[in-house]
CSV table of C-alpha atoms and ligand atoms in Angstrom, one decimal:
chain,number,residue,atom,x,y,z
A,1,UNK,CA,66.0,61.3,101.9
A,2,UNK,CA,67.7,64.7,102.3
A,3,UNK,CA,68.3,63.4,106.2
A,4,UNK,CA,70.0,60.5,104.6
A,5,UNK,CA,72.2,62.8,102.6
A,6,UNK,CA,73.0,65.1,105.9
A,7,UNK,CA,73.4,62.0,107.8
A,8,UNK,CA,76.1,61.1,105.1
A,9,UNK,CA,77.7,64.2,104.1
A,10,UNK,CA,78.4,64.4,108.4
A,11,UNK,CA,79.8,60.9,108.9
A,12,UNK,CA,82.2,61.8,105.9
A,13,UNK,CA,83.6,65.1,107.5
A,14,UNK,CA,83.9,62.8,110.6
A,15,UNK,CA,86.0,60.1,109.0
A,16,UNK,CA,87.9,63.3,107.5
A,17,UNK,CA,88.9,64.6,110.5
A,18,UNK,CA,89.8,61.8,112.6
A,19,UNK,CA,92.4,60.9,109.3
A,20,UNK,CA,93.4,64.0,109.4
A,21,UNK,CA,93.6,64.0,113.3
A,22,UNK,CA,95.6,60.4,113.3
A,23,UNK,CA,98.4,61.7,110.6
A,24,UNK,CA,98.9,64.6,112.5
A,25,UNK,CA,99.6,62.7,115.7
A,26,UNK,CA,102.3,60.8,113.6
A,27,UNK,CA,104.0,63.2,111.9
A,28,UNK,CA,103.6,66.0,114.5
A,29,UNK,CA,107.2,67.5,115.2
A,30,UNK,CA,108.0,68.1,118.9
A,31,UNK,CA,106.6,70.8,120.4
A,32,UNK,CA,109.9,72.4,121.9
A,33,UNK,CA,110.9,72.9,118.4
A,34,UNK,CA,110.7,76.7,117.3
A,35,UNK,CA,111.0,77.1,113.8
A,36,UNK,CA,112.3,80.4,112.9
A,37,UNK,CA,109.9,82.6,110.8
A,38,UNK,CA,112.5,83.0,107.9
A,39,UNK,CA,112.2,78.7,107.4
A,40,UNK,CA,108.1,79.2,107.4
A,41,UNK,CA,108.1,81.5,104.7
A,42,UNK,CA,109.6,81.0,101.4
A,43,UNK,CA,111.6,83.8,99.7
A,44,UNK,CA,110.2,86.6,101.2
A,45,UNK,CA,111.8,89.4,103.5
A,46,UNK,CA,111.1,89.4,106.7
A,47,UNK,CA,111.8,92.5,108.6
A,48,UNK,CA,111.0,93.5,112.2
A,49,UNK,CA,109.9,90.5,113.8
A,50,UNK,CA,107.2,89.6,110.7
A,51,UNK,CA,105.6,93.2,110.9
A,52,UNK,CA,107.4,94.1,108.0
A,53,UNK,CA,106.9,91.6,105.2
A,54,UNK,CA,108.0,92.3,101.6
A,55,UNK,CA,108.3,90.1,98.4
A,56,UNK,CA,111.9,88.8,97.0
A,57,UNK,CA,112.4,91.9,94.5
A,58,UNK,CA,111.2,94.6,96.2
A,59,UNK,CA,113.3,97.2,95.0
A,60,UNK,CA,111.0,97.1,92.1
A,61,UNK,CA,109.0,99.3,94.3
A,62,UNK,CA,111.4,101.8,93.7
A,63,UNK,CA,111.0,101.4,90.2
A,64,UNK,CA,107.7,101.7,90.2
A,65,UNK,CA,107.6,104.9,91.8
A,66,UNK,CA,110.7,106.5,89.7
A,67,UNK,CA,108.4,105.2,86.2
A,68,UNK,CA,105.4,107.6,87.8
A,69,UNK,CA,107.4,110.3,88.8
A,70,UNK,CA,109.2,110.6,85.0
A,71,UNK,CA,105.5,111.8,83.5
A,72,UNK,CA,104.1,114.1,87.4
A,73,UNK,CA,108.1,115.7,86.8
A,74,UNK,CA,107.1,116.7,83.1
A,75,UNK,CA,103.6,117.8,83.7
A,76,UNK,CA,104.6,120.1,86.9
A,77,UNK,CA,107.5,121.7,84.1
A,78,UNK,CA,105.0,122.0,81.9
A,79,UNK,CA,101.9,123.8,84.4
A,80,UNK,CA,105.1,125.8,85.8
A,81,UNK,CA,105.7,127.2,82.1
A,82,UNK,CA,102.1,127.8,81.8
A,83,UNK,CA,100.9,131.4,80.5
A,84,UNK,CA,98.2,131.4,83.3
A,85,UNK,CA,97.2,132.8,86.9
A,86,UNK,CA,99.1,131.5,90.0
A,87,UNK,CA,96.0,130.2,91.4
A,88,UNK,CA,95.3,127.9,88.7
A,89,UNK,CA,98.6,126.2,88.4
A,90,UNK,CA,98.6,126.1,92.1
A,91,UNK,CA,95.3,123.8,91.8
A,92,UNK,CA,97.3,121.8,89.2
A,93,UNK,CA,100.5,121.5,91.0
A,94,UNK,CA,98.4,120.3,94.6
A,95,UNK,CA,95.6,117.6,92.5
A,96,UNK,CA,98.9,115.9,91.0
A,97,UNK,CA,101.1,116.2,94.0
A,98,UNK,CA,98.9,114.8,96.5
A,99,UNK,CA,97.6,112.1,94.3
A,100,UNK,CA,101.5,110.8,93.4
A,101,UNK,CA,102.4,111.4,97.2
A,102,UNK,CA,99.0,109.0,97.6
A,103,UNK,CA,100.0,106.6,95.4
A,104,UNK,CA,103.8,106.0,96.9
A,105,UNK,CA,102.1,105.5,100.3
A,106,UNK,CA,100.1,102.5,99.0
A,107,UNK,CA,102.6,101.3,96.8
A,108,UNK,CA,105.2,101.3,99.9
A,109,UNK,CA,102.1,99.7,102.2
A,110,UNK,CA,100.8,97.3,99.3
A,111,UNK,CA,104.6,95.4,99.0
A,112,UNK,CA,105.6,95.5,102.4
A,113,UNK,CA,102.0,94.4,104.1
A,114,UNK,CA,101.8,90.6,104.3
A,115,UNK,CA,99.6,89.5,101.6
A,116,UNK,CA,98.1,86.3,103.2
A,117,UNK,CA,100.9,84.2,103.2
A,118,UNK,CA,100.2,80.5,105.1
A,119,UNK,CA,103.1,79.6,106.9
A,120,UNK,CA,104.7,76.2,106.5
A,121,UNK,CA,103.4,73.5,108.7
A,122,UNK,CA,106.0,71.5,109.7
A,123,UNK,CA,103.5,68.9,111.6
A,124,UNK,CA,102.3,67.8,108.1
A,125,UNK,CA,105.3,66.9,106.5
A,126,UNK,CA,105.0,63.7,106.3
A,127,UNK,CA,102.0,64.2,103.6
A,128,UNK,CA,104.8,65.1,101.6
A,129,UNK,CA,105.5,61.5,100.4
A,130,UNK,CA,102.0,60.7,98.9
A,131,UNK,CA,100.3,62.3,96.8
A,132,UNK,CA,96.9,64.0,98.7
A,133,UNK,CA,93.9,65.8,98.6
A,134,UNK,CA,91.3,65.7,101.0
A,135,UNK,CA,87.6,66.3,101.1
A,136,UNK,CA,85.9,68.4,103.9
A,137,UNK,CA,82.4,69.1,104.1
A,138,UNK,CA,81.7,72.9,105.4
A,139,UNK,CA,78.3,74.1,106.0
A,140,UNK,CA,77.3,71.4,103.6
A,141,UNK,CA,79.2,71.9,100.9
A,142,UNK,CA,82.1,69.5,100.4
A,143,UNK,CA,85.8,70.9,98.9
A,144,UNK,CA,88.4,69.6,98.0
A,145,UNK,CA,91.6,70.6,99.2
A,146,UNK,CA,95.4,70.3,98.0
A,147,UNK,CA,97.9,69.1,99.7
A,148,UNK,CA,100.9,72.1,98.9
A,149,UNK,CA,103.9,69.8,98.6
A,150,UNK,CA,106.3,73.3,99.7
A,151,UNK,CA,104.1,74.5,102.5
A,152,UNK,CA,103.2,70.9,103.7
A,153,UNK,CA,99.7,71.8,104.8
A,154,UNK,CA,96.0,71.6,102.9
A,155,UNK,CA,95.5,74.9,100.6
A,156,UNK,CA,92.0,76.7,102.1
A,157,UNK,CA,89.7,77.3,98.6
A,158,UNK,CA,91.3,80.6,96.6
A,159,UNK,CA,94.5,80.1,98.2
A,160,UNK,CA,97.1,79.3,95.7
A,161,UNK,CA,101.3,78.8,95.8
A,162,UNK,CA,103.0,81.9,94.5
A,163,UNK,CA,106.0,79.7,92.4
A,164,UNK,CA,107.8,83.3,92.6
A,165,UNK,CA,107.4,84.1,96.6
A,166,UNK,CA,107.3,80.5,96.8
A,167,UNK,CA,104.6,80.6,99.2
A,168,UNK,CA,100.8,79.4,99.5
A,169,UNK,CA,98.9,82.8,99.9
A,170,UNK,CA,94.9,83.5,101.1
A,171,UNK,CA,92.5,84.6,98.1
A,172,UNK,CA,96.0,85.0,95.8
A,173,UNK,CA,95.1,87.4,93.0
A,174,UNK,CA,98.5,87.7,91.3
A,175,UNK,CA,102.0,88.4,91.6
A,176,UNK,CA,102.5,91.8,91.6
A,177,UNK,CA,105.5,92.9,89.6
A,178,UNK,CA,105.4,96.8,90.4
A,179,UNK,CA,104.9,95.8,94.3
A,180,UNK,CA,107.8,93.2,94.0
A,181,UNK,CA,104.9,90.7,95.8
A,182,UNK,CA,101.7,88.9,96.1
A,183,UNK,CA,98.3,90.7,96.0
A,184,UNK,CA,96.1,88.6,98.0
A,185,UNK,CA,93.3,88.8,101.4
A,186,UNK,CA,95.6,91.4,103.4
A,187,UNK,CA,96.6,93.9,100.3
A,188,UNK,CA,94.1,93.4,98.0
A,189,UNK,CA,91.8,96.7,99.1
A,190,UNK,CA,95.5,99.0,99.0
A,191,UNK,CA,95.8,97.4,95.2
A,192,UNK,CA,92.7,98.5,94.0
A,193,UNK,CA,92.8,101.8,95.1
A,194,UNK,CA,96.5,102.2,94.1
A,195,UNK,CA,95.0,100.7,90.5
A,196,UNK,CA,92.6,103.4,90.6
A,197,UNK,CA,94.4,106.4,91.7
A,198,UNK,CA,97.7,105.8,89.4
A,199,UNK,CA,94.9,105.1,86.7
A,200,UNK,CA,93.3,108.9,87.6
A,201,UNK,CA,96.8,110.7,87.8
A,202,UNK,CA,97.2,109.3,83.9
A,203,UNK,CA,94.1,110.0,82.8
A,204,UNK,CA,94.1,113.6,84.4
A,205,UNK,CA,98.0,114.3,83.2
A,206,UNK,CA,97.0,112.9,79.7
A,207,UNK,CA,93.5,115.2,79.2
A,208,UNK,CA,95.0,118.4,80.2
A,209,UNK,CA,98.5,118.0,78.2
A,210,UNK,CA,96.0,117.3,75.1
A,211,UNK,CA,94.2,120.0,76.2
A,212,UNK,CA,96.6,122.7,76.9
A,213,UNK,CA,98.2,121.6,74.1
A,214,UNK,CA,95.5,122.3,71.2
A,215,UNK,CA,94.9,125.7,73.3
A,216,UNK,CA,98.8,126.5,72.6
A,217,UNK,CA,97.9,126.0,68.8
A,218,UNK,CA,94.9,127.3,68.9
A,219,UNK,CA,95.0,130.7,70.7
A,220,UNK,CA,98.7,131.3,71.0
A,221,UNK,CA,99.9,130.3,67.9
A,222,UNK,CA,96.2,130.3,65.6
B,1,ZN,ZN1,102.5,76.4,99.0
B,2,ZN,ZN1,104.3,86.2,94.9
């Protein structure tokens, strides 16, 4: 019984891949054709030979970093006004200092690393006319795959078409607005730590303004 099943589930990935293998013989485009890297990927930038690859509106970055900066600028006034040894405003000054420097280095890295993007196929363009979606059986367990009618190719489970990058991108998590591009497989790990660390910095600028601030009533004023 389960043989049966196996025996069925294999003859099916079979007949997927010889369709799959028969279309792509028709609609293959010649092989001397080079399609430049700008016409496989959608509205991003690409910079330095695709080592450098950044989303449509990434001068947000720089917006991103200037909106930080405004409350670290304040806080470093404020510990430099501070009533208190060297030592300790020196310990201040470093912990937010290194952790803003941190967080501009990911949030540079995050939007200009390529977030997973699947480059147009141009040998599957001719699915473009029907409306598709395959079935493919991997280590027994069958998906189903699109067919991205931008990308022309068959979107890998998680991978979804970014409508602002207009691009399909690996395990897509969302479009990030303060990187100006996708978080997905490649930048996800630099996203989550720059979450956390610009999370910290706000915490730790937050508590100690509270806190230096009820000691100002308090002690200096009280
Ligand atoms: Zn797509
Ligand atoms: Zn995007």
């Amino acid at each position: 019984m389960k043989n049966d099943k196996t025996n069925k589930r294999k003859d099916s990935f079979q007949k997927d891949i010889s369709e799959r293998k028969s279309i792509n013989e028709e609609s293959k485009i010649s092989d001397d054709v080079e399609i430049p890297i700008n016409q496989r990927i959608g509205n991003n930038k690409v910079i330095c030979k695709g080592k450098i690859i950044m989303g449509e509106k990434y001068h947000r970055m720089l917006f991103g970093i200037i909106v930080v900066l405004i409350p670290v600028l304040i806080f470093i006034i404020a510990i430099l006004r501070l009533d208190s040894s060297l030592s300790l405003k020196l310990i201040f000054l470093l912990i937010t200092i290194f952790i803003y420097i941190s967080i501009l280095i990911l949030l540079i890295k995050g939007g200009t690393t390529d977030p997973g993007i699947l480059e147009r196929n141009y040998e599957l363009i001719s699915y473009s006319n029907k409306k598709m979606r395959i079935k493919v059986n991997k280590n027994g367990y069958i998906l189903k795959l699109n067919y991205c009618y931008t990308c022309y190719h068959f979107r890998p489970p998680r991978t979804s078409h970014c409508a602002e990058c207009d691009n399909c991108v690996e395990n897509f998590d969302h479009h990030c607005f303060w990187m100006g591009t996708c978080v997905g497989k490649r930048n996800y790990r630099i996203f989550v730590i720059l979450l956390f660390l610009s999370n910290f910095l706000f915490v730790f600028i937050l508590f100690f303004s509270v806190f230096f601030f009820i000691f100002f009533f308090l002690f200096i004023l009280g």
